[in-house]
CSV table of C-alpha atoms and ligand atoms in Angstrom, one decimal:
chain,number,residue,atom,x,y,z
A,1,MET,CA,-9.8,-32.5,0.8
A,2,LYS,CA,-7.2,-30.2,-0.5
A,3,PHE,CA,-7.6,-26.4,-0.2
A,4,GLN,CA,-5.7,-23.9,-2.2
A,5,VAL,CA,-5.3,-20.1,-2.0
A,6,PRO,CA,-8.0,-18.6,-4.2
A,7,ARG,CA,-7.0,-17.7,-7.8
A,8,GLY,CA,-5.4,-14.2,-8.0
A,9,THR,CA,-4.5,-14.1,-4.3
A,10,ARG,CA,-1.5,-15.3,-2.4
A,11,ASP,CA,-0.1,-15.8,1.0
A,12,ILE,CA,2.6,-13.4,2.1
A,13,LEU,CA,5.0,-15.5,4.1
A,14,PRO,CA,8.1,-14.8,6.1
A,15,PRO,CA,10.6,-13.4,5.1
A,16,ASP,CA,8.5,-11.5,2.5
A,17,SER,CA,6.0,-10.5,5.2
A,18,GLU,CA,9.0,-8.8,7.0
A,19,ARG,CA,9.8,-6.9,3.8
A,20,TRP,CA,6.2,-5.8,3.6
A,21,ALA,CA,6.2,-4.7,7.3
A,22,PHE,CA,9.4,-2.7,6.7
A,23,ILE,CA,7.9,-1.0,3.6
A,24,GLU,CA,4.7,-0.2,5.5
A,25,ALA,CA,6.7,1.3,8.4
A,26,GLN,CA,8.8,3.4,6.1
A,27,ALA,CA,5.7,4.7,4.3
A,28,ARG,CA,3.9,5.5,7.5
A,29,THR,CA,7.0,7.4,8.7
A,30,ILE,CA,7.2,9.5,5.5
A,31,LEU,CA,3.4,10.1,5.5
A,32,GLY,CA,3.6,11.3,9.1
A,33,SER,CA,6.5,13.6,8.3
A,34,TYR,CA,4.3,15.3,5.7
A,35,GLY,CA,1.5,15.7,8.2
A,36,TYR,CA,-0.8,13.0,6.8
A,37,ARG,CA,-2.9,10.9,9.3
A,38,GLU,CA,-4.3,7.5,8.9
A,39,VAL,CA,-8.0,6.6,8.2
A,40,ARG,CA,-9.1,2.9,8.3
A,41,THR,CA,-12.3,2.3,6.4
A,42,PRO,CA,-14.3,-0.9,6.1
A,43,ILE,CA,-13.3,-3.5,3.5
A,44,PHE,CA,-16.8,-3.4,2.0
A,45,GLU,CA,-19.0,-0.5,1.2
A,46,SER,CA,-22.4,0.0,-0.4
A,47,THR,CA,-22.0,-0.9,-4.1
A,48,ASP,CA,-23.5,2.4,-5.2
A,49,LEU,CA,-20.5,4.3,-3.7
A,50,PHE,CA,-18.2,2.8,-6.3
A,51,VAL,CA,-20.6,2.9,-9.2
A,52,ARG,CA,-21.1,6.7,-8.5
A,53,SER,CA,-17.4,7.5,-8.0
A,54,VAL,CA,-15.3,5.2,-10.1
A,55,GLY,CA,-17.9,5.3,-12.9
A,56,VAL,CA,-20.4,3.0,-14.5
A,57,SER,CA,-18.5,2.7,-17.7
A,58,THR,CA,-15.1,1.9,-16.3
A,59,ASP,CA,-13.6,-1.6,-16.5
A,60,ILE,CA,-13.5,-1.7,-12.7
A,61,VAL,CA,-17.2,-1.3,-12.3
A,62,ARG,CA,-18.3,-3.2,-15.4
A,63,LYS,CA,-16.2,-6.3,-14.9
A,64,GLU,CA,-14.1,-6.3,-11.7
A,65,LEU,CA,-16.3,-5.7,-8.6
A,66,TYR,CA,-16.7,-8.4,-6.0
A,67,THR,CA,-20.3,-7.7,-5.2
A,68,PHE,CA,-22.7,-9.6,-3.0
A,69,ASP,CA,-26.0,-9.1,-1.2
A,70,ASP,CA,-26.0,-9.3,2.6
A,71,ARG,CA,-28.7,-11.1,4.6
A,72,LYS,CA,-31.0,-8.1,4.4
A,73,GLY,CA,-30.6,-7.8,0.6
A,74,ARG,CA,-28.3,-4.8,0.6
A,75,SER,CA,-25.8,-4.8,-2.2
A,76,LEU,CA,-22.2,-4.5,-0.9
A,77,THR,CA,-18.9,-4.5,-2.7
A,78,LEU,CA,-15.4,-5.3,-1.6
A,79,ARG,CA,-13.5,-2.1,-2.1
A,80,PRO,CA,-11.7,-2.0,-5.4
A,81,GLU,CA,-9.9,1.2,-4.4
A,82,GLY,CA,-9.5,3.5,-1.4
A,83,THR,CA,-10.4,7.0,-2.6
A,84,ALA,CA,-14.2,6.7,-2.6
A,85,PRO,CA,-14.3,5.1,0.9
A,86,LEU,CA,-12.1,7.8,2.2
A,87,VAL,CA,-14.2,10.6,0.8
A,88,ARG,CA,-17.3,8.8,2.2
A,89,ALA,CA,-15.6,8.7,5.7
A,90,TYR,CA,-14.6,12.4,5.3
A,91,LEU,CA,-18.2,13.4,4.6
A,92,GLU,CA,-19.5,11.5,7.6
A,93,SER,CA,-16.9,13.0,10.0
A,94,ALA,CA,-17.5,16.6,11.1
A,95,GLY,CA,-14.0,16.5,12.6
A,96,LEU,CA,-12.3,15.7,9.3
A,97,ARG,CA,-14.3,18.2,7.4
A,98,GLN,CA,-13.1,21.0,9.7
A,99,GLU,CA,-9.5,20.4,8.7
A,100,ASN,CA,-8.7,22.7,5.9
A,101,PRO,CA,-7.2,21.0,4.0
A,102,ALA,CA,-7.5,17.4,5.3
A,103,ARG,CA,-4.3,15.4,4.8
A,104,LEU,CA,-5.2,11.7,5.1
A,105,TYR,CA,-3.8,8.3,4.2
A,106,TYR,CA,-4.9,4.6,4.2
A,107,LEU,CA,-3.2,1.3,3.8
A,108,GLY,CA,-4.8,-2.0,3.1
A,109,PRO,CA,-6.1,-4.6,0.7
A,110,MET,CA,-8.3,-3.8,-2.3
A,111,PHE,CA,-10.2,-6.3,-4.5
A,112,ARG,CA,-10.6,-6.4,-8.3
A,113,TYR,CA,-11.7,-9.4,-10.4
A,114,GLU,CA,-8.8,-9.0,-12.9
A,115,ARG,CA,-7.0,-11.6,-15.0
A,116,PRO,CA,-4.1,-12.5,-12.7
A,117,GLN,CA,-0.5,-12.1,-14.0
A,118,ALA,CA,2.8,-11.0,-12.5
A,119,GLY,CA,2.1,-7.8,-10.5
A,120,ARG,CA,-1.7,-8.1,-11.0
A,121,TYR,CA,-3.8,-9.8,-8.3
A,122,ARG,CA,-7.4,-10.0,-7.3
A,123,GLN,CA,-6.5,-9.0,-3.8
A,124,PHE,CA,-3.7,-6.4,-3.7
A,125,TRP,CA,-2.6,-3.8,-1.3
A,126,GLN,CA,-2.5,0.0,-1.6
A,127,ILE,CA,-0.9,2.8,0.3
A,128,GLY,CA,-2.9,5.9,-0.6
A,129,ALA,CA,-2.8,9.5,0.4
A,130,GLU,CA,-5.5,12.1,-0.2
A,131,LEU,CA,-5.4,15.9,0.2
A,132,LEU,CA,-9.0,17.2,0.5
A,133,GLY,CA,-9.9,20.9,0.1
A,134,ALA,CA,-6.9,22.3,-1.8
A,135,GLN,CA,-7.2,23.8,-5.3
A,136,ASP,CA,-3.8,25.3,-5.7
A,137,PRO,CA,-1.1,23.7,-7.9
A,138,ALA,CA,1.1,23.5,-4.8
A,139,ALA,CA,-1.2,20.7,-3.6
A,140,ASP,CA,-0.6,18.7,-6.7
A,141,ALA,CA,3.2,19.3,-6.2
A,142,GLU,CA,3.1,18.2,-2.6
A,143,MET,CA,1.2,15.0,-3.5
A,144,ILE,CA,3.7,14.0,-6.2
A,145,ASP,CA,6.6,14.9,-4.0
A,146,LEU,CA,5.2,12.8,-1.2
A,147,PHE,CA,4.7,9.9,-3.6
A,148,VAL,CA,8.3,10.1,-4.8
A,149,SER,CA,9.6,10.5,-1.2
A,150,ILE,CA,7.9,7.2,-0.1
A,151,LEU,CA,9.5,5.4,-3.0
A,152,ARG,CA,12.9,6.8,-2.1
A,153,ALA,CA,12.5,5.8,1.5
A,154,VAL,CA,12.2,2.2,0.4
A,155,GLY,CA,15.1,2.4,-1.9
A,156,LEU,CA,13.4,3.0,-5.3
A,157,SER,CA,14.8,6.0,-7.0
A,158,SER,CA,14.9,5.2,-10.7
A,159,VAL,CA,11.3,6.0,-11.5
A,160,LYS,CA,9.5,7.9,-14.2
A,161,VAL,CA,6.7,10.4,-13.3
A,162,LEU,CA,4.2,10.7,-16.1
A,163,LEU,CA,2.0,13.7,-16.0
A,164,ASN,CA,-1.1,14.8,-17.9
A,165,SER,CA,-4.1,17.1,-17.5
A,166,LEU,CA,-7.6,15.9,-18.3
A,167,GLY,CA,-9.2,19.4,-18.1
A,168,ASP,CA,-12.3,20.3,-16.2
A,169,ASP,CA,-16.1,20.6,-16.7
A,170,ALA,CA,-15.5,23.5,-19.1
A,171,CYS,CA,-13.1,22.0,-21.5
A,172,ARG,CA,-13.3,18.2,-21.1
A,173,PRO,CA,-16.7,17.7,-22.7
A,174,VAL,CA,-15.5,19.6,-25.8
A,175,TYR,CA,-12.4,17.4,-26.0
A,176,ARG,CA,-14.5,14.3,-25.5
A,177,ASP,CA,-16.7,15.2,-28.4
A,178,ARG,CA,-13.6,15.8,-30.5
A,179,VAL,CA,-12.2,12.4,-29.6
A,180,ARG,CA,-15.5,10.7,-30.4
A,181,ASP,CA,-15.7,12.4,-33.8
A,182,TYR,CA,-12.2,11.5,-34.6
A,183,PHE,CA,-12.6,7.8,-33.8
A,184,GLY,CA,-16.1,7.7,-35.2
A,185,GLY,CA,-14.7,7.9,-38.7
A,186,HIS,CA,-12.5,4.9,-38.1
A,187,LEU,CA,-14.5,2.5,-36.0
A,188,ASP,CA,-13.6,-0.5,-38.2
A,189,GLN,CA,-9.9,0.0,-37.3
A,190,LEU,CA,-10.5,-0.2,-33.6
A,191,CYS,CA,-10.4,-3.3,-31.4
A,192,GLY,CA,-13.7,-4.7,-29.9
A,193,ASP,CA,-13.1,-3.1,-26.5
A,194,CYS,CA,-12.4,0.3,-28.1
A,195,ARG,CA,-15.6,0.2,-30.2
A,196,GLU,CA,-17.4,-0.3,-26.9
A,197,ARG,CA,-15.4,2.5,-25.2
A,198,TRP,CA,-16.4,4.7,-28.1
A,199,GLU,CA,-20.0,4.4,-27.0
A,200,THR,CA,-19.5,4.7,-23.3
A,201,ASN,CA,-16.1,6.4,-22.5
A,202,PRO,CA,-14.3,7.5,-25.6
A,203,LEU,CA,-11.3,9.0,-23.7
A,204,ARG,CA,-10.3,5.5,-22.5
A,205,ILE,CA,-9.5,4.6,-26.2
A,206,LEU,CA,-6.4,6.8,-25.8
A,207,ASP,CA,-5.0,4.4,-23.2
A,208,CYS,CA,-5.6,1.2,-25.3
A,209,LYS,CA,-2.5,-1.1,-25.5
A,210,VAL,CA,-3.8,-3.3,-28.4
A,211,PRO,CA,-1.2,-3.0,-31.2
A,212,SER,CA,-3.7,-2.7,-34.0
A,213,CYS,CA,-5.2,0.4,-32.4
A,214,GLN,CA,-1.9,2.2,-32.1
A,215,PRO,CA,-1.6,3.9,-35.6
A,216,LEU,CA,-5.0,5.5,-35.1
A,217,LEU,CA,-4.1,6.7,-31.6
A,218,GLU,CA,-1.0,8.5,-32.9
A,219,GLY,CA,-3.2,10.9,-34.8
A,220,ALA,CA,-5.8,11.5,-32.2
A,221,PRO,CA,-6.5,15.0,-30.9
A,222,ARG,CA,-4.3,15.8,-27.9
A,223,VAL,CA,-6.0,16.8,-24.6
A,224,LEU,CA,-3.3,19.4,-23.9
A,225,ASP,CA,-4.3,21.3,-27.1
A,226,ALA,CA,-7.9,21.4,-25.9
A,227,LEU,CA,-7.4,22.7,-22.3
A,228,CYS,CA,-9.2,25.9,-21.3
A,229,ASP,CA,-7.0,28.8,-20.1
A,230,ALA,CA,-7.6,28.0,-16.4
A,231,CYS,CA,-6.6,24.3,-16.8
A,232,ARG,CA,-3.6,25.2,-19.0
A,233,ASP,CA,-2.3,27.6,-16.3
A,234,HIS,CA,-2.9,25.1,-13.6
A,235,PHE,CA,-1.0,22.4,-15.5
A,236,ALA,CA,1.9,24.8,-16.3
A,237,ALA,CA,2.1,25.8,-12.6
A,238,VAL,CA,2.2,22.1,-11.4
A,239,GLN,CA,5.1,21.4,-13.8
A,240,THR,CA,7.0,24.5,-12.6
A,241,ALA,CA,6.5,23.5,-9.0
A,242,LEU,CA,7.7,20.0,-9.6
A,243,ARG,CA,10.8,21.2,-11.4
A,244,ALA,CA,11.5,23.5,-8.5
A,245,LEU,CA,11.4,20.5,-6.2
A,246,GLY,CA,13.8,18.7,-8.5
A,247,ILE,CA,11.3,16.0,-9.6
A,248,GLU,CA,11.9,14.8,-13.1
A,249,LEU,CA,8.7,14.3,-15.1
A,250,GLU,CA,7.5,13.4,-18.5
A,251,VAL,CA,4.4,14.9,-20.0
A,252,ALA,CA,2.2,12.0,-21.2
A,253,PRO,CA,-0.6,13.4,-23.3
A,254,ARG,CA,-2.3,10.0,-23.6
A,255,LEU,CA,-2.4,9.2,-19.9
A,256,VAL,CA,-6.1,8.9,-19.0
A,257,ARG,CA,-6.3,6.5,-16.0
A,258,GLY,CA,-9.0,3.9,-15.4
A,259,LEU,CA,-11.3,5.8,-13.0
A,260,ASP,CA,-13.8,8.4,-14.0
A,261,TYR,CA,-13.5,10.9,-11.1
A,262,TYR,CA,-10.4,12.7,-12.3
A,263,THR,CA,-10.2,16.4,-13.3
A,264,ARG,CA,-7.1,18.3,-14.4
A,265,THR,CA,-3.9,16.7,-13.1
A,266,VAL,CA,-3.4,12.9,-13.5
A,267,PHE,CA,-0.2,11.1,-13.0
A,268,GLU,CA,1.4,7.7,-12.8
A,269,VAL,CA,4.8,6.6,-11.6
A,270,HIS,CA,6.5,3.8,-13.6
A,271,ALA,CA,9.4,1.6,-12.6
A,272,ALA,CA,11.6,0.2,-15.3
A,273,ASN,CA,11.9,-3.3,-13.9
A,274,LEU,CA,8.2,-4.1,-13.6
A,275,GLY,CA,7.4,-5.4,-17.1
A,276,ALA,CA,3.9,-5.0,-18.4
A,277,GLN,CA,2.4,-4.0,-15.1
A,278,ASN,CA,4.8,-1.1,-14.7
A,279,ALA,CA,2.8,1.4,-12.8
A,280,VAL,CA,3.9,1.4,-9.2
A,281,GLY,CA,1.1,3.8,-8.5
A,282,GLY,CA,-1.0,6.6,-9.8
A,283,GLY,CA,-3.4,9.3,-8.9
A,284,GLY,CA,-4.8,12.7,-9.8
A,285,ARG,CA,-7.1,15.6,-8.9
A,286,TYR,CA,-10.8,15.0,-8.3
A,287,ASP,CA,-12.3,18.4,-7.9
A,288,GLN,CA,-15.9,17.2,-8.3
A,289,LEU,CA,-16.0,13.9,-6.4
A,290,VAL,CA,-16.8,15.2,-2.9
A,291,ARG,CA,-19.7,17.2,-4.3
A,292,GLU,CA,-20.9,14.2,-6.4
A,293,LEU,CA,-21.0,12.1,-3.3
A,294,GLY,CA,-23.2,14.6,-1.5
A,295,GLY,CA,-20.7,17.1,0.0
A,296,PRO,CA,-19.7,20.7,-0.7
A,297,GLN,CA,-17.4,21.6,-3.5
A,298,THR,CA,-14.0,20.4,-2.3
A,299,PRO,CA,-11.2,20.3,-4.8
A,300,SER,CA,-8.9,17.4,-3.9
A,301,ILE,CA,-6.0,15.3,-5.1
A,302,GLY,CA,-4.5,11.9,-4.2
A,303,PHE,CA,-2.6,8.8,-5.2
A,304,SER,CA,-2.3,5.2,-4.4
A,305,ILE,CA,0.8,3.1,-4.5
A,306,GLY,CA,0.5,-0.6,-5.4
A,307,MET,CA,2.3,-2.3,-2.5
A,308,ASP,CA,2.6,-5.6,-4.4
A,309,ARG,CA,4.5,-3.9,-7.2
A,310,LEU,CA,6.5,-1.8,-4.8
A,311,VAL,CA,7.7,-4.9,-3.0
A,312,MET,CA,8.6,-6.4,-6.4
A,313,THR,CA,10.7,-3.4,-7.4
A,314,THR,CA,12.7,-3.0,-4.3
A,315,GLY,CA,15.6,-5.3,-3.4
A,316,GLU,CA,18.0,-3.5,-1.1
A,317,PRO,CA,18.1,-2.0,1.5
A,318,LEU,CA,15.4,-4.2,3.1
A,319,PRO,CA,16.4,-6.3,6.1
A,320,ALA,CA,17.8,-9.7,5.3
A,321,GLY,CA,15.4,-12.6,5.6
A,322,GLY,CA,15.5,-15.4,8.1
A,323,PRO,CA,13.9,-15.5,11.5
A,324,PRO,CA,15.5,-13.1,14.0
A,325,ALA,CA,17.7,-14.8,16.6
A,326,PRO,CA,16.4,-14.9,20.2
A,327,ASP,CA,18.3,-13.1,22.8
A,328,VAL,CA,17.5,-15.8,25.3
A,329,TYR,CA,16.2,-19.4,25.1
A,330,VAL,CA,14.7,-20.7,28.3
A,331,VAL,CA,15.4,-24.4,28.8
A,332,ALA,CA,13.2,-26.5,31.1
A,333,ARG,CA,15.5,-28.9,32.9
A,334,GLU,CA,12.7,-31.3,33.7
A,335,PRO,CA,9.3,-32.1,32.1
A,336,GLY,CA,7.4,-30.5,35.0
A,337,ALA,CA,9.2,-27.2,34.5
A,338,THR,CA,7.7,-26.3,31.1
A,339,ILE,CA,5.1,-23.9,32.4
A,340,GLU,CA,7.7,-22.3,34.7
A,341,ALA,CA,9.8,-21.8,31.6
A,342,LEU,CA,7.0,-19.9,29.9
A,343,ALA,CA,6.5,-17.7,33.0
A,344,VAL,CA,10.2,-17.0,33.2
A,345,ALA,CA,10.4,-16.2,29.5
A,346,ARG,CA,7.6,-13.7,29.9
A,347,ALA,CA,9.2,-12.1,32.8
A,348,LEU,CA,12.6,-11.8,31.0
A,349,ARG,CA,11.1,-10.2,27.9
A,350,GLY,CA,10.4,-7.3,30.3
A,351,VAL,CA,7.0,-6.3,28.8
A,352,ASP,CA,5.2,-6.7,32.1
A,353,ASP,CA,6.7,-3.7,33.7
A,354,SER,CA,6.6,0.0,32.9
A,355,GLY,CA,7.1,-0.6,29.2
A,356,ALA,CA,10.2,1.6,29.2
A,357,ARG,CA,12.4,-1.3,28.1
A,358,VAL,CA,12.5,-2.7,24.6
A,359,PRO,CA,11.5,-6.3,25.1
A,360,LEU,CA,14.1,-8.9,24.8
A,361,ARG,CA,13.4,-11.6,22.3
A,362,VAL,CA,12.9,-14.7,24.5
A,363,MET,CA,11.6,-18.1,23.4
A,364,ALA,CA,10.9,-21.3,25.4
A,365,ASP,CA,10.1,-24.9,24.5
A,366,VAL,CA,6.4,-25.8,24.2
A,367,GLN,CA,6.8,-29.4,23.2
A,368,ALA,CA,8.2,-30.9,26.5
A,369,ARG,CA,11.4,-31.9,24.8
A,370,SER,CA,14.5,-33.3,26.5
A,371,VAL,CA,17.2,-30.9,27.7
A,372,SER,CA,19.6,-31.9,24.9
A,373,SER,CA,17.0,-31.3,22.2
A,374,GLN,CA,16.1,-28.0,23.7
A,375,MET,CA,19.7,-27.0,23.6
A,376,LYS,CA,19.9,-28.0,19.9
A,377,VAL,CA,16.8,-26.0,19.1
A,378,ALA,CA,18.3,-23.0,21.0
A,379,SER,CA,21.5,-23.3,19.1
A,380,ARG,CA,19.8,-23.7,15.7
A,381,ALA,CA,17.7,-20.6,16.4
A,382,GLY,CA,20.9,-18.7,17.0
A,383,ALA,CA,20.0,-17.9,20.7
A,384,LYS,CA,22.7,-15.7,22.3
A,385,ARG,CA,22.0,-17.1,25.8
A,386,VAL,CA,20.3,-20.0,27.4
A,387,VAL,CA,18.7,-19.7,30.9
A,388,PHE,CA,17.8,-22.9,32.8
A,389,VAL,CA,14.7,-23.4,34.9
A,390,PRO,CA,14.0,-24.2,37.7
A,391,PRO,CA,16.8,-22.3,39.4
A,392,ASP,CA,19.3,-24.1,41.6
A,393,GLY,CA,19.6,-23.3,45.3
A,394,ASP,CA,22.0,-20.4,44.5
A,395,GLY,CA,20.1,-19.0,41.5
A,396,TYR,CA,19.6,-19.2,37.7
A,397,ALA,CA,22.3,-20.8,35.5
A,398,VAL,CA,23.0,-18.9,32.3
A,399,ARG,CA,25.0,-20.1,29.3
A,400,ASP,CA,26.6,-17.8,26.7
A,401,MET,CA,26.0,-19.7,23.5
A,402,ILE,CA,28.2,-17.5,21.4
A,403,GLU,CA,31.3,-17.7,23.6
A,404,GLY,CA,30.4,-21.3,24.6
A,405,LYS,CA,30.9,-20.8,28.3
A,406,ASP,CA,28.7,-20.4,31.4
A,407,ASP,CA,27.9,-16.9,32.6
A,408,MET,CA,27.6,-15.8,36.2
A,409,LYS,CA,24.6,-17.3,38.0
A,410,GLN,CA,21.9,-14.7,38.9
A,411,PRO,CA,20.3,-15.0,42.3
A,412,ASP,CA,16.7,-14.2,41.4
A,413,LEU,CA,14.4,-13.4,38.4
A,414,ASP,CA,14.6,-9.6,38.9
A,415,SER,CA,18.4,-9.5,38.8
A,416,LEU,CA,18.4,-12.0,35.9
A,417,ARG,CA,16.2,-9.7,33.9
A,418,SER,CA,18.2,-6.6,34.7
A,419,TRP,CA,21.4,-8.4,34.0
A,420,LEU,CA,20.2,-9.7,30.6
A,421,HIS,CA,18.8,-6.3,29.5
A,422,ALA,CA,22.0,-4.5,30.5
A,423,ARG,CA,24.1,-7.1,28.7
A,424,ARG,CA,22.1,-6.6,25.6
A,425,ALA,CA,22.7,-2.9,25.7
A,426,THR,CA,26.5,-3.2,26.3
A,427,THR,CA,27.2,-6.1,24.0
A,428,ALA,CA,25.0,-5.3,21.1
A,429,GLU,CA,27.8,-3.6,19.1
A,430,ALA,CA,30.5,-6.1,20.2
A,431,ARG,CA,28.6,-9.1,18.9
B,501,HAM,P1,-5.3,2.8,-9.7
B,501,HAM,O1,-4.4,3.3,-10.8
B,501,HAM,O2,-6.5,2.1,-10.1
B,501,HAM,O3,-5.7,4.1,-8.9
B,501,HAM,O4,-4.4,1.9,-8.7
B,501,HAM,C1,-3.2,2.5,-8.1
B,501,HAM,C2,-2.2,1.4,-8.1
B,501,HAM,O5,-2.6,0.2,-7.5
B,501,HAM,C3,-1.7,0.9,-9.5
B,501,HAM,O6,-0.8,1.8,-10.1
B,501,HAM,C4,-1.1,-0.4,-9.1
B,501,HAM,O7,0.2,-0.2,-8.7
B,501,HAM,C5,-2.0,-0.9,-8.0
B,501,HAM,N1,-3.0,-1.9,-8.5
B,501,HAM,C6,-4.1,-1.6,-9.1
B,501,HAM,N2,-4.7,-2.8,-9.5
B,501,HAM,C7,-3.9,-3.8,-9.1
B,501,HAM,C8,-4.0,-5.2,-9.2
B,501,HAM,N3,-5.0,-5.8,-9.7
B,501,HAM,N4,-2.9,-5.9,-8.6
B,501,HAM,C9,-1.8,-5.3,-8.1
B,501,HAM,N5,-1.8,-3.9,-8.0
B,501,HAM,C10,-2.8,-3.2,-8.5
B,501,HAM,C11,-6.5,4.1,-7.8
B,501,HAM,O8,-6.8,3.1,-7.2
B,501,HAM,C12,-6.9,5.4,-7.3
B,501,HAM,N6,-7.7,5.3,-6.0
B,501,HAM,C13,-5.7,6.3,-7.0
B,501,HAM,C14,-6.0,7.6,-6.4
B,501,HAM,C15,-6.0,8.0,-5.1
B,501,HAM,N7,-6.5,8.7,-7.2
B,501,HAM,C16,-6.7,9.7,-6.3
B,501,HAM,N8,-6.4,9.3,-5.1
């Protein structure tokens, strides 16, 4: 029987997995430096959470959820995004709710049953940040600044920040009616999807990419002309703040996003070299979501970066591929010494003791190979030194594989370990 990775998913193998780990580590460092703390939520939630938050009429809820019943008949869904689970966790935690505002982040896989193509998968990863409990335009600016800083930290600086406002409960319904009226007169010129959107979610028509819909979209009423005074002021203040932070942006009046919880600010960051799936990430303000999920009125804003796309866009300065060379390879001189070699390898790494040392990278043979093939393996792996076990009467023999000569014998394991750790510290630059 032959098994294959499920459609729309893939394995992330070395050296790519090392690039992923590097990007994750950079992102965590930047998030930490802005005072954001990690939340890990389950990979599945009650289906209703996503229906209520992302919205019944969105593509995500209508066609893309991975939903199943558990053995007790509860409807569960693999999370298609991270904001709703994070808000659910926030509402369940008195500790988080006390933080004012709460600065939180998450990182992990999301699931959407989409048509796979380059940059679009059924399991994909997001790094997301959410700022709960802040109304001021400064919060919007901090979010977008944080987003851009994460991209910069992984070497992606040529990006375009697209910004729009979707208004609030006061002005959006009026705008929505205007859009519906406008398209209502031209339904025959819209694609099938848009005709459906006209019934359920007319604002989504504005985001349609089908060429035949474009001429009509050009003439559609603009949301920015329909904002109430409070929303217009907020939008202007966000732009002023971003300019003060030196962040270049482009106002994109047709940016509507694919989730229903947004109010006021929405944004996307696009990278030139991503092709059709060019949004590295996106986000926006969701001032009503916490209340809609059963909490108090809590104006909030957040974003998610698509890790898969981020990895695609960044080349340098990620660490070069290839397995890292061991500092030491422990060679068993006789078949009966294999287990001793494992024990010596563990002792030499130096992870048993106080933990103050950075462990050495030490490998040993696990296939009971001959001494000469162990030496070949050590050399192919690029090992800097080989240590032989068992020791002779006068100690452990050590060979410097780079210089091609024997080092001084070490009388016992403790001195061998200290000697190796000290050598690494003093020879790291020289080598
Ligand atoms: P989203 O725009 O649906 O927003 O997703 C954010 C990013 O996730 C996208 O820009 C893209 O990079 C990546 N992404 C989405 N779907 C896929 C896919 N099928 N394959 C690969 N990457 C994908 C959200 O999810 C919101 N929760 C963002 C947010 C946070 N809003 C407020 N807070």
